[in-house]
Amino acid sequence: MGETYNAPVNLRFDDTNPAKEEQEYVDAIKKDIAWLGYQWANELYSSDYFQKLYDWAVQMITDGKAYVDSQTSEEIAQQKGTPTQVGTNSPYRSRSVEENLDLFQRMKAGEFPAGTHILRAKIDMESPNMLMRDPMMYRIMHTEHHRTGNDWCIYPMYDWTHGESDYIEQVSHSLCSLEFKPHRELYNWFRDHIYDYAKEALPMPPKQREFARLNLSYTIMSKRKLLRLVEEGIVSGWDDPRMPTISGLRRRGYTPNSIRKFIDKVGVAKRENVIDVSLLEFCIREDLNKSANRVMAVLDPVKVVITNYPEDKEEWLEAENNQEDDSAGFRKVPFSREIYIEKEDFKEEAGAKFFRLQIGGEVRLKNAYIIKANSVVKDDNGEITEIHCTYDEDTSKKVKGTLHWVSIKHAITAEIREYDRLFMHESPDSDKDKDFMEYVNPKSLTLKTAYLEPSLADVKVGEQFQFQRLGYFNVDDDSTAEKLVFNKTVGLRDSWAKQKPKPQANENQNKPKPNLQKRSAISVIQQLGKKYTNLAEEKQLKAKAEIEVLANDVAYDELEPLFGTAVKKAGTRIATLIALKVMLKNGLERNDAINEFIEKAKEDKNAILVAEASDI
């Protein structure tokens, strides 16, 4: 908002509760905001205003607008009433101004133990807004404050401090989340009384304005509930990469730009809503696609022996770092007789839609040769331990699949931390009958040992890479030269779209309908494409996720006819590009028809089409 209106924004810590304020929280907040790329005009603390707030409280007592109550907290709560029943006045509400001033000054002097007296505003115990029923302004706390030390033993309440701090700073718009909307009446009541005391020196009264909190699916955003996750050891700390904290996102591998872009896309709402976490993941994919260098790593290896390649030979082949960044340059990767590929990239027998390695079939090794699988070696349990292949130096041949790989004798190892959703429920704290902890995903963290190309031996904490065909990975804070540790930031596509449970239909809808055949994946993709450009951005992302899942069941021969779709049918061409991108990542070999289709899309007038084409 400050950038939009070219207005200064203060960073203020409402440090009114010494029991909950610590310097480490202050330092962490400042670090996070600076990392996001924001600058604040002034660093301010409500504790700087303790004397001014006290002086104004004395004036309110003098004007008969505040009094000292000496009841227990239980008695006060009982007299407060309910939303449907009015409250009753405190027996101390009619104390004289002189007695209230004397007690308040003695509270400040430390004469009373905690809980014996409080200062309350004198408003209306019959107000329909329970916050207006003589709210507390000060309580006694014999606790050292992280900034003021032991100067004070009475501390102001948030509702009293917040608006008055805004007024002292001459804030025009005080922005807060929707749960503070009922507080606005109290905010204005305090503000209007204080304005009479200081309007000459402080001419501008502030306004409170509310907006919706950011709520993410499969996520908890409550600090109190996040603290439970930390205290009960569900996560390793506030910066655990599964946590929705800035420090957690940073450690996971999210960039400041991706988070800012996400916030821009979400916008400001005036009603509560839940944003699909897949939008956040879309933003980091989009950002890292442009900036992260591509490297090769194998997470679930199976050994490949290239039988016609000399045993003592090795080559260093040239590999492009990032085709999206012309300045990224090239690197050398070693090739030898024995390599690792991913287990899932090989099947002894496979259908026409499997573009990877199978017995008798050929694939291209990324940046290297074409290999053909001839036989396998199995252990006593029937598990494949080796795939025997032959290689062909003629790399100009057209083959459909391309695999990543790592030379075994040159490979370095690393610990890989793969993260899943922390909760298995889309809205884990929405069920009033269940504790949100019941929805914690026991498989939210998986540890693996990966084999990496040797160019990654000297990586630094915080560096980010695309492990080709696997996803984006970030060097974790725990990583050392002796033991590399990578966090999986996000996969190359949304793998959760196909895991979401489908909404339950009623009994009649569950009955099979006669004579209706299941539509093919390609026809559904076409249907989604027809309306794609007319959808809102969030719905476009959902359609895109659905197309990405369907693309796994489409053969190239089915997709290629859509390359010739009419120019005016931009949506169908966008859907075709999205599906093509998945198939290429699954190992489909690029050919002239594919290249021509992509280049033509890059020159189109439709911005979405251009963006999708540029992402391939």
Coordinates of C-alpha atoms in Angstrom, one line a residue:
M1 CA 0.0 0.0 0.0
G2 CA 2.9 2.3 0.8
E3 CA 4.5 1.7 -2.5
T4 CA 1.2 2.2 -4.3
Y5 CA 0.5 5.6 -2.7
N6 CA 4.2 6.6 -2.4
A7 CA 3.6 6.9 1.4
P8 CA 6.0 6.1 4.3
V9 CA 5.4 2.9 6.2
N10 CA 6.5 2.5 9.8
L11 CA 7.7 -0.7 11.3
R12 CA 6.2 -0.6 14.8
F13 CA 6.4 -3.3 17.5
D14 CA 3.4 -3.2 19.8
D15 CA 5.5 -4.5 22.7
T16 CA 2.9 -4.1 25.5
N17 CA 3.3 -7.5 27.1
P18 CA 6.8 -8.0 28.5
A19 CA 6.1 -11.7 29.1
K20 CA 5.8 -12.3 25.4
E21 CA 8.3 -9.9 23.9
E22 CA 11.9 -10.9 23.2
Q23 CA 14.7 -9.3 21.2
E24 CA 15.1 -12.4 19.0
Y25 CA 11.5 -11.9 17.7
V26 CA 12.3 -8.3 16.9
D27 CA 15.5 -9.2 15.1
A28 CA 13.8 -12.0 13.2
I29 CA 10.9 -9.8 12.0
K30 CA 13.3 -7.1 10.8
K31 CA 15.4 -9.7 9.0
D32 CA 12.4 -11.2 7.2
I33 CA 11.0 -7.9 6.1
A34 CA 14.4 -6.7 4.7
W35 CA 14.8 -10.1 2.9
L36 CA 11.5 -9.6 1.2
G37 CA 12.9 -6.4 -0.2
Y38 CA 10.8 -3.9 1.8
Q39 CA 12.2 -0.8 3.6
W40 CA 10.4 0.9 6.5
A41 CA 10.6 4.7 7.1
N42 CA 10.9 4.5 10.9
E43 CA 11.5 1.7 13.4
L44 CA 9.2 2.4 16.3
Y45 CA 8.1 0.7 19.5
S46 CA 4.9 1.2 21.6
S47 CA 7.2 1.1 24.7
D48 CA 8.6 4.5 23.5
Y49 CA 5.2 5.9 24.3
F50 CA 4.7 4.4 27.8
Q51 CA 5.0 7.7 29.6
K52 CA 2.7 9.6 27.1
L53 CA 0.1 6.8 27.4
Y54 CA 0.3 7.0 31.2
D55 CA -0.2 10.8 31.2
W56 CA -3.2 10.4 28.9
A57 CA -4.6 7.7 31.2
V58 CA -4.3 10.1 34.2
Q59 CA -6.2 12.8 32.2
M60 CA -9.0 10.3 31.4
I61 CA -9.2 9.4 35.1
T62 CA -9.4 13.1 35.9
D63 CA -12.2 13.5 33.3
G64 CA -14.1 10.6 34.9
K65 CA -13.6 8.4 31.8
A66 CA -11.5 5.7 33.6
Y67 CA -11.4 4.1 37.0
V68 CA -9.4 1.5 39.0
D69 CA -11.2 -1.8 39.5
S70 CA -10.2 -4.0 42.4
Q71 CA -12.2 -7.2 41.6
T72 CA -10.7 -10.5 40.7
S73 CA -10.6 -11.4 37.0
E74 CA -13.3 -14.1 37.6
E75 CA -15.6 -11.5 39.1
I76 CA -15.0 -9.1 36.2
A77 CA -15.6 -11.8 33.6
Q78 CA -18.9 -12.7 35.3
Q79 CA -20.1 -9.1 35.3
K80 CA -19.2 -8.6 31.7
G81 CA -22.4 -10.4 30.6
T82 CA -22.8 -12.3 27.3
P83 CA -23.6 -11.2 23.7
T84 CA -27.3 -11.6 24.5
Q85 CA -27.2 -10.4 28.1
V86 CA -26.1 -7.0 29.3
G87 CA -23.3 -6.6 31.8
T88 CA -23.5 -5.1 35.3
N89 CA -21.5 -2.3 36.8
S90 CA -18.4 -2.9 38.9
P91 CA -18.9 -2.0 42.6
Y92 CA -15.8 0.2 42.2
R93 CA -17.1 2.1 39.1
S94 CA -18.2 5.0 41.3
R95 CA -14.9 5.6 43.0
S96 CA -13.9 9.3 43.2
V97 CA -11.5 10.8 40.9
E98 CA -9.1 11.4 43.8
E99 CA -9.2 7.7 44.9
N100 CA -8.7 6.5 41.3
L101 CA -5.7 8.8 40.8
D102 CA -4.1 7.7 44.1
L103 CA -4.6 4.0 43.4
F104 CA -3.3 4.4 39.8
Q105 CA -0.2 6.2 40.9
R106 CA 0.5 3.6 43.6
M107 CA 0.0 0.9 41.0
K108 CA 2.7 2.6 38.9
A109 CA 4.9 2.8 42.0
G110 CA 4.8 -0.9 42.5
E111 CA 2.9 -1.0 45.8
F112 CA 0.5 -3.8 44.7
P113 CA 1.0 -7.4 43.6
A114 CA -0.2 -8.4 40.1
G115 CA -3.9 -9.1 39.9
T116 CA -5.0 -6.8 42.7
H117 CA -6.0 -3.8 40.6
I118 CA -6.6 -2.9 36.9
L119 CA -7.5 0.4 35.2
R120 CA -10.7 0.3 33.1
A121 CA -12.3 2.7 30.7
K122 CA -15.7 3.9 31.8
I123 CA -17.9 3.4 28.8
D124 CA -21.2 1.3 28.9
M125 CA -21.7 -2.0 30.5
E126 CA -24.9 -2.5 28.5
S127 CA -23.3 -1.9 25.1
P128 CA -24.2 -4.6 22.5
N129 CA -20.5 -4.6 21.6
M130 CA -18.9 -6.5 24.5
L131 CA -15.6 -4.7 23.8
M132 CA -17.2 -1.5 24.9
R133 CA -18.2 -2.9 28.3
D134 CA -15.5 -1.0 30.4
P135 CA -12.5 -2.5 28.7
M136 CA -9.2 -2.9 30.6
M137 CA -6.5 -0.2 29.9
Y138 CA -3.7 -1.2 32.3
R139 CA -2.7 -4.3 34.4
I140 CA 0.0 -4.8 37.0
M141 CA 2.9 -7.0 35.8
H142 CA 6.2 -7.2 37.8
T143 CA 8.1 -8.4 34.7
E144 CA 11.2 -7.0 33.1
H145 CA 10.6 -5.5 29.6
H146 CA 13.2 -6.3 26.9
R147 CA 13.5 -2.5 26.2
T148 CA 12.4 -0.6 29.3
G149 CA 13.8 -3.0 31.8
N150 CA 12.2 -2.5 35.2
D151 CA 11.1 1.1 34.7
W152 CA 7.4 0.0 34.6
C153 CA 5.3 -2.5 36.5
I154 CA 2.0 -1.5 34.9
Y155 CA 1.6 -2.1 31.2
P156 CA -1.0 -0.8 28.8
M157 CA -3.4 -3.2 27.0
Y158 CA -3.2 -3.5 23.2
D159 CA -6.6 -1.8 22.5
W160 CA -5.5 1.2 24.4
T161 CA -2.0 1.3 23.0
H162 CA -2.7 0.6 19.3
G163 CA -4.8 3.5 18.3
E164 CA -3.0 6.0 20.5
S165 CA 0.4 4.9 19.0
D166 CA -1.1 5.5 15.6
Y167 CA -2.2 8.9 16.7
I168 CA 1.2 9.8 18.2
E169 CA 2.9 8.8 14.9
Q170 CA 0.2 10.6 12.9
V171 CA -0.6 7.5 10.9
S172 CA -3.4 8.2 8.4
H173 CA -4.6 4.6 7.8
S174 CA -4.1 1.9 10.4
L175 CA -4.6 -1.4 8.5
C176 CA -5.5 -4.6 10.4
S177 CA -7.2 -7.9 9.8
L178 CA -11.0 -8.5 9.8
E179 CA -11.2 -9.9 13.4
F180 CA -10.4 -6.4 14.6
K181 CA -13.5 -4.9 13.0
P182 CA -15.5 -5.1 16.3
H183 CA -12.6 -3.2 17.9
R184 CA -13.0 -0.2 15.6
E185 CA -15.8 1.3 17.8
L186 CA -13.4 1.1 20.8
Y187 CA -10.5 2.4 18.7
N188 CA -12.6 5.4 17.7
W189 CA -13.8 6.0 21.3
F190 CA -10.2 6.2 22.7
R191 CA -9.0 8.2 19.7
D192 CA -11.8 10.8 20.1
H193 CA -11.1 11.4 23.8
I194 CA -7.3 11.7 23.3
Y195 CA -7.8 14.0 20.3
D196 CA -9.3 16.6 22.7
Y197 CA -6.0 16.4 24.7
A198 CA -3.5 16.8 21.9
K199 CA -5.2 18.2 18.7
E200 CA -3.0 21.3 18.7
A201 CA 0.2 19.2 18.5
L202 CA -1.3 16.2 16.7
P203 CA -3.9 17.5 14.2
M204 CA -4.6 14.2 12.3
P205 CA -6.8 11.5 13.9
P206 CA -6.1 8.1 12.4
K207 CA -8.7 5.7 10.9
Q208 CA -8.7 1.9 11.3
R209 CA -9.4 -0.1 8.2
E210 CA -9.8 -3.9 8.0
F211 CA -8.9 -6.5 5.4
A212 CA -8.9 -10.3 5.1
R213 CA -6.1 -12.3 6.5
L214 CA -4.1 -14.4 4.1
N215 CA -5.4 -18.0 4.5
L216 CA -3.7 -20.8 2.6
S217 CA -5.1 -24.3 1.9
Y218 CA -3.5 -27.2 3.7
T219 CA -1.9 -24.7 6.0
I220 CA -2.2 -23.2 9.5
M221 CA -1.5 -19.5 9.9
S222 CA -2.3 -19.0 13.6
K223 CA 0.9 -18.1 15.5
R224 CA -0.5 -19.9 18.6
K225 CA -1.1 -23.1 16.6
L226 CA 2.2 -22.9 14.8
L227 CA 3.8 -22.6 18.2
R228 CA 2.3 -25.9 19.2
L229 CA 3.9 -27.5 16.1
V230 CA 7.3 -26.2 17.3
E231 CA 6.8 -27.0 21.0
E232 CA 5.6 -30.6 20.3
G233 CA 8.4 -31.3 17.9
I234 CA 6.2 -31.8 14.8
V235 CA 8.6 -29.4 13.0
S236 CA 12.2 -28.6 13.8
G237 CA 11.6 -24.9 14.5
W238 CA 10.0 -21.7 13.2
D239 CA 12.3 -21.9 10.1
D240 CA 11.3 -25.5 9.3
P241 CA 10.8 -25.6 5.5
R242 CA 7.2 -26.9 6.0
M243 CA 6.2 -23.8 8.1
P244 CA 4.4 -20.9 6.4
T245 CA 6.8 -18.4 8.0
I246 CA 9.0 -16.2 6.0
S247 CA 12.1 -17.9 7.5
G248 CA 10.6 -21.3 6.6
L249 CA 9.7 -20.3 3.1
R250 CA 13.2 -18.8 2.7
R251 CA 14.9 -22.1 3.9
R252 CA 12.6 -24.1 1.6
G253 CA 13.9 -22.1 -1.4
Y254 CA 11.2 -19.6 -2.0
T255 CA 12.5 -16.2 -3.3
P256 CA 11.4 -12.7 -2.3
N257 CA 10.2 -12.1 -5.8
S258 CA 8.0 -15.2 -5.9
I259 CA 6.3 -14.3 -2.5
R260 CA 5.8 -10.6 -3.6
K261 CA 4.3 -11.9 -6.9
F262 CA 2.0 -14.2 -5.1
I263 CA 0.8 -11.4 -2.8
D264 CA 0.2 -9.2 -5.9
K265 CA -1.9 -11.9 -7.5
V266 CA -4.0 -12.6 -4.4
G267 CA -4.7 -8.9 -3.8
V268 CA -6.6 -7.3 -0.9
A269 CA -10.0 -8.8 0.1
K270 CA -12.7 -7.5 2.4
R271 CA -14.0 -11.0 3.2
E272 CA -12.4 -14.1 4.5
N273 CA -11.3 -16.6 1.9
V274 CA -8.8 -19.4 1.4
I275 CA -6.2 -19.2 -1.3
D276 CA -5.1 -22.4 -2.9
V277 CA -1.5 -23.1 -2.0
S278 CA -0.9 -24.2 -5.6
L279 CA -0.9 -20.5 -6.6
L280 CA 2.1 -19.9 -4.3
E281 CA 3.8 -22.9 -5.8
F282 CA 3.0 -21.7 -9.3
C283 CA 4.7 -18.3 -8.5
I284 CA 8.0 -20.0 -7.3
R285 CA 8.1 -22.3 -10.3
E286 CA 7.6 -19.3 -12.6
D287 CA 10.4 -17.4 -10.8
L288 CA 13.0 -20.2 -10.5
N289 CA 12.4 -21.3 -14.1
K290 CA 14.1 -18.1 -15.2
S291 CA 16.9 -18.0 -12.6
A292 CA 17.8 -21.6 -11.5
N293 CA 20.5 -23.4 -13.4
R294 CA 19.7 -26.9 -14.6
V295 CA 21.8 -29.8 -13.3
M296 CA 21.4 -33.6 -13.2
A297 CA 20.7 -35.6 -10.1
V298 CA 19.3 -39.1 -9.6
L299 CA 17.2 -39.7 -6.5
D300 CA 16.1 -43.3 -6.9
P301 CA 19.0 -44.9 -8.9
V302 CA 19.3 -48.0 -11.0
K303 CA 22.6 -48.9 -12.6
V304 CA 23.1 -48.8 -16.4
V305 CA 26.1 -50.5 -18.0
I306 CA 26.9 -49.3 -21.5
T307 CA 28.5 -52.6 -22.7
N308 CA 30.0 -51.2 -26.0
Y309 CA 31.6 -48.2 -24.2
P310 CA 35.3 -48.7 -23.3
E311 CA 35.8 -49.5 -19.6
D312 CA 38.7 -47.0 -19.0
K313 CA 37.2 -44.2 -21.1
E314 CA 35.6 -41.0 -19.8
E315 CA 34.4 -37.9 -21.5
W316 CA 33.5 -34.4 -20.3
L317 CA 30.5 -33.3 -22.3
E318 CA 29.1 -29.8 -22.7
A319 CA 25.8 -29.0 -21.0
E320 CA 23.7 -25.8 -21.1
N321 CA 23.1 -24.2 -17.6
N322 CA 19.7 -22.6 -18.3
Q323 CA 18.0 -22.2 -21.7
E324 CA 15.9 -19.4 -20.2
D325 CA 18.9 -17.3 -19.4
D326 CA 21.4 -16.5 -22.2
S327 CA 24.0 -15.3 -19.8
A328 CA 24.0 -18.6 -17.8
G329 CA 26.6 -20.2 -20.0
F330 CA 27.7 -23.9 -20.1
R331 CA 29.3 -26.4 -17.9
K332 CA 31.1 -29.8 -18.4
V333 CA 29.6 -33.1 -17.2
P334 CA 31.5 -36.4 -17.1
F335 CA 30.3 -39.5 -19.0
S336 CA 31.5 -43.0 -18.5
R337 CA 30.6 -46.7 -19.0
E338 CA 28.5 -47.0 -15.9
I339 CA 25.7 -44.4 -15.1
Y340 CA 22.7 -44.1 -12.9
I341 CA 19.2 -43.3 -14.1
E342 CA 15.9 -43.1 -12.2
K343 CA 14.3 -46.5 -11.6
E344 CA 10.9 -45.2 -12.9
D345 CA 12.6 -44.3 -16.2
F346 CA 12.9 -48.0 -17.2
K347 CA 10.3 -50.7 -17.8
E348 CA 11.1 -54.1 -19.3
E349 CA 7.9 -53.8 -21.3
A350 CA 5.8 -50.7 -21.8
G351 CA 3.0 -49.3 -23.9
A352 CA 3.0 -46.7 -26.6
K353 CA 2.6 -43.8 -24.1
F354 CA 5.9 -44.7 -22.2
F355 CA 8.6 -42.4 -23.8
R356 CA 11.4 -43.7 -21.6
L357 CA 13.7 -46.7 -21.6
Q358 CA 12.4 -50.2 -22.3
I359 CA 13.9 -53.4 -23.6
G360 CA 14.6 -53.0 -27.3
G361 CA 13.8 -49.3 -27.1
E362 CA 16.1 -46.2 -27.5
V363 CA 16.3 -43.0 -25.5
R364 CA 18.5 -40.0 -25.6
L365 CA 20.7 -39.3 -22.5
K366 CA 20.5 -35.5 -21.8
N367 CA 23.6 -33.8 -23.3
A368 CA 25.1 -37.2 -24.3
Y369 CA 24.4 -40.2 -26.5
I370 CA 21.4 -42.4 -27.6
I371 CA 21.3 -45.7 -25.8
K372 CA 19.3 -48.9 -26.4
A373 CA 18.3 -51.3 -23.7
N374 CA 19.2 -55.0 -24.4
S375 CA 19.0 -56.9 -21.2
V376 CA 18.7 -56.7 -17.4
V377 CA 20.4 -58.3 -14.4
K378 CA 18.1 -59.2 -11.4
D379 CA 18.8 -60.1 -7.8
D380 CA 17.3 -63.1 -6.0
N381 CA 14.1 -61.1 -5.3
G382 CA 13.6 -60.4 -8.9
E383 CA 14.6 -56.7 -8.5
I384 CA 16.5 -55.2 -11.4
T385 CA 20.0 -54.3 -10.3
E386 CA 21.5 -53.5 -13.8
I387 CA 20.3 -52.5 -17.2
H388 CA 22.7 -53.4 -20.0
C389 CA 22.6 -51.1 -23.0
T390 CA 24.6 -50.2 -26.1
Y391 CA 25.2 -46.6 -27.2
D392 CA 25.1 -45.0 -30.6
E393 CA 27.4 -42.0 -31.4
D394 CA 24.9 -40.8 -34.1
T395 CA 23.0 -38.3 -31.9
S396 CA 21.1 -36.9 -34.9
K397 CA 18.6 -39.8 -34.9
K398 CA 15.1 -38.9 -33.8
V399 CA 14.0 -40.7 -30.6
K400 CA 11.0 -39.8 -28.4
G401 CA 12.5 -39.9 -24.9
T402 CA 15.3 -37.9 -23.1
L403 CA 16.5 -39.0 -19.7
H404 CA 18.8 -37.4 -17.1
W405 CA 21.6 -39.4 -15.7
V406 CA 24.8 -39.3 -13.6
S407 CA 28.2 -41.0 -14.1
I408 CA 28.6 -43.4 -11.2
K409 CA 32.3 -43.0 -10.7
H410 CA 32.1 -39.2 -10.8
A411 CA 28.9 -38.8 -8.7
I412 CA 28.8 -37.1 -5.4
T413 CA 26.2 -37.9 -2.8
A414 CA 23.8 -35.5 -0.9
E415 CA 20.9 -35.8 1.5
I416 CA 17.6 -34.8 -0.1
R417 CA 14.7 -33.6 2.1
E418 CA 11.5 -33.9 0.2
Y419 CA 8.6 -32.0 1.7
D420 CA 4.9 -32.7 1.3
R421 CA 1.9 -30.8 2.7
L422 CA 2.2 -30.5 6.5
F423 CA -1.5 -31.2 6.8
M424 CA -3.7 -33.8 4.9
H425 CA -6.9 -31.6 5.3
E426 CA -7.5 -28.6 3.0
S427 CA -8.6 -26.5 6.0
P428 CA -7.1 -28.3 9.1
D429 CA -8.5 -25.9 11.7
S430 CA -12.0 -25.7 10.3
D431 CA -13.4 -28.8 12.1
K432 CA -14.7 -27.7 15.5
D433 CA -15.0 -31.4 16.6
K434 CA -11.4 -32.2 15.9
D435 CA -8.0 -30.9 17.0
F436 CA -6.1 -29.6 14.0
M437 CA -3.1 -31.8 15.1
E438 CA -5.1 -34.9 14.0
Y439 CA -4.6 -33.8 10.4
V440 CA -0.8 -33.6 10.5
N441 CA 0.7 -35.5 7.6
P442 CA 3.0 -38.2 9.0
K443 CA 4.8 -38.3 5.7
S444 CA 5.4 -34.6 5.3
L445 CA 9.2 -35.1 5.3
T446 CA 11.0 -37.9 3.3
L447 CA 14.8 -38.2 3.4
K448 CA 16.7 -39.6 0.4
T449 CA 20.3 -40.1 -0.7
A450 CA 20.8 -38.6 -4.1
Y451 CA 23.6 -38.9 -6.6
L452 CA 24.6 -35.7 -8.2
E453 CA 26.8 -34.5 -11.0
P454 CA 30.2 -33.2 -9.7
S455 CA 29.6 -29.6 -10.6
L456 CA 27.6 -29.4 -7.4
A457 CA 30.5 -30.2 -5.1
D458 CA 31.1 -26.6 -4.1
V459 CA 27.6 -25.2 -3.7
K460 CA 26.8 -22.6 -1.0
V461 CA 23.9 -22.4 1.4
G462 CA 20.8 -20.8 -0.3
E463 CA 21.8 -21.6 -3.9
Q464 CA 19.0 -22.9 -6.0
F465 CA 18.9 -25.4 -8.9
Q466 CA 16.5 -27.3 -11.1
F467 CA 17.3 -31.0 -10.9
Q468 CA 16.2 -31.8 -14.4
R469 CA 12.9 -33.6 -14.7
L470 CA 12.6 -33.7 -10.9
G471 CA 11.9 -30.2 -9.5
Y472 CA 13.6 -27.2 -7.9
F473 CA 16.0 -27.7 -5.0
N474 CA 17.6 -25.3 -2.5
V475 CA 20.9 -25.8 -0.5
D476 CA 19.8 -26.1 3.1
D477 CA 21.3 -24.2 6.1
D478 CA 22.5 -27.6 7.5
S479 CA 24.6 -28.2 4.3
T480 CA 28.4 -28.5 4.7
A481 CA 31.3 -29.3 2.3
E482 CA 31.4 -32.8 3.9
K483 CA 27.7 -33.4 3.8
L484 CA 25.5 -31.6 1.2
V485 CA 21.8 -31.2 2.1
F486 CA 19.2 -30.0 -0.4
N487 CA 15.6 -29.1 0.2
K488 CA 13.0 -29.8 -2.5
T489 CA 11.3 -26.4 -3.0
V490 CA 8.6 -27.6 -5.4
G491 CA 8.1 -30.1 -8.2
L492 CA 8.1 -29.1 -11.9
R493 CA 4.3 -29.3 -11.9
D494 CA 1.5 -29.5 -9.4
S495 CA 1.4 -33.2 -8.3
W496 CA -1.4 -32.5 -5.8
A497 CA -4.1 -31.7 -8.3
K498 CA -4.6 -35.4 -9.0
Q499 CA -4.5 -36.3 -5.3
K500 CA -7.3 -34.0 -4.1
P501 CA -10.4 -36.0 -3.2
K502 CA -13.3 -35.5 -5.5
P503 CA -16.4 -34.0 -3.9
Q504 CA -18.9 -36.7 -3.0
A505 CA -21.9 -36.8 -5.2
N506 CA -25.4 -37.9 -4.0
E507 CA -26.5 -41.4 -4.3
N508 CA -28.3 -41.0 -7.6
Q509 CA -25.2 -39.4 -9.2
N510 CA -23.1 -42.3 -8.0
K511 CA -25.1 -44.8 -10.0
P512 CA -23.4 -45.6 -13.3
K513 CA -25.1 -44.0 -16.3
P514 CA -25.8 -46.4 -19.2
N515 CA -24.3 -46.0 -22.6
L516 CA -21.9 -43.2 -21.5
Q517 CA -18.3 -43.7 -22.4
K518 CA -15.5 -42.1 -20.5
R519 CA -14.1 -39.2 -22.4
S520 CA -10.5 -39.4 -23.5
A521 CA -7.9 -37.3 -21.8
I522 CA -7.2 -35.3 -25.1
S523 CA -10.9 -34.4 -25.5
V524 CA -11.1 -33.1 -21.9
I525 CA -7.9 -31.0 -22.6
Q526 CA -9.6 -29.6 -25.7
Q527 CA -12.7 -28.8 -23.7
L528 CA -10.7 -27.0 -20.9
G529 CA -8.8 -25.1 -23.6
K530 CA -12.0 -23.7 -25.2
K531 CA -13.0 -21.7 -22.1
Y532 CA -9.4 -21.2 -20.8
T533 CA -9.0 -17.5 -21.8
N534 CA -12.4 -16.6 -20.3
L535 CA -11.6 -17.9 -16.8
A536 CA -10.4 -15.8 -13.8
E537 CA -6.7 -16.2 -13.0
E538 CA -7.3 -18.6 -10.0
K539 CA -9.6 -20.8 -12.1
Q540 CA -7.0 -20.8 -15.0
L541 CA -4.5 -22.2 -12.5
K542 CA -6.9 -25.0 -11.6
A543 CA -7.6 -25.8 -15.2
K544 CA -3.8 -25.8 -15.9
A545 CA -3.2 -28.2 -13.0
E546 CA -6.0 -30.5 -14.5
I547 CA -4.4 -30.4 -18.0
E548 CA -1.0 -31.2 -16.5
V549 CA -2.5 -34.4 -14.9
L550 CA -4.4 -35.4 -18.1
A551 CA -1.3 -34.9 -20.2
N552 CA 0.2 -38.1 -18.6
D553 CA -2.4 -40.1 -20.4
V554 CA -2.0 -38.5 -23.9
A555 CA 0.1 -39.9 -26.7
Y556 CA 2.0 -37.6 -29.0
D557 CA 0.1 -38.7 -32.0
E558 CA -3.1 -37.4 -30.3
L559 CA -1.6 -34.0 -29.4
E560 CA 0.2 -33.2 -32.7
P561 CA -3.0 -32.5 -34.7
L562 CA -3.8 -29.6 -32.3
F563 CA -0.6 -27.8 -33.3
G564 CA -2.6 -26.6 -36.3
T565 CA -5.5 -25.0 -34.3
A566 CA -6.8 -21.7 -35.7
V567 CA -5.1 -18.5 -34.4
K568 CA -8.4 -17.2 -32.9
K569 CA -8.7 -20.4 -30.7
A570 CA -5.9 -19.2 -28.3
G571 CA -7.3 -21.2 -25.4
T572 CA -7.0 -24.6 -27.2
R573 CA -3.4 -23.7 -28.2
I574 CA -2.6 -22.7 -24.6
A575 CA -4.0 -26.1 -23.3
T576 CA -1.9 -27.9 -26.0
L577 CA 1.2 -26.1 -24.9
I578 CA 0.6 -27.0 -21.2
A579 CA 0.2 -30.6 -22.2
L580 CA 3.2 -30.6 -24.5
K581 CA 5.4 -29.2 -21.7
V582 CA 4.4 -32.1 -19.4
M583 CA 5.2 -34.6 -22.2
L584 CA 8.6 -33.1 -22.9
K585 CA 9.4 -33.3 -19.2
N586 CA 8.3 -36.9 -19.2
G587 CA 10.9 -37.6 -21.9
L588 CA 9.2 -36.8 -25.2
E589 CA 11.9 -35.9 -27.8
R590 CA 11.6 -32.5 -29.5
N591 CA 11.1 -32.5 -33.3
D592 CA 10.6 -29.9 -36.0
A593 CA 6.8 -29.9 -35.6
I594 CA 7.1 -29.2 -31.9
N595 CA 9.8 -26.5 -32.3
E596 CA 7.7 -24.8 -35.0
F597 CA 4.6 -24.8 -32.8
I598 CA 6.5 -23.3 -29.9
E599 CA 8.1 -20.6 -31.9
K600 CA 4.8 -19.6 -33.5
A601 CA 3.2 -19.4 -30.1
K602 CA 6.0 -17.1 -28.9
E603 CA 5.1 -14.6 -31.6
D604 CA 1.4 -14.6 -30.8
K605 CA -0.6 -11.6 -29.6
N606 CA -2.1 -13.6 -26.6
A607 CA 0.1 -12.9 -23.6
I608 CA -0.8 -16.1 -21.8
L609 CA 0.1 -18.1 -24.9
V610 CA 3.4 -16.3 -25.2
A611 CA 4.2 -16.9 -21.5
E612 CA 3.5 -20.6 -21.7
A613 CA 5.6 -21.0 -24.9
S614 CA 8.5 -19.0 -23.3
D615 CA 8.4 -21.4 -20.3
I616 CA 9.3 -24.4 -22.5

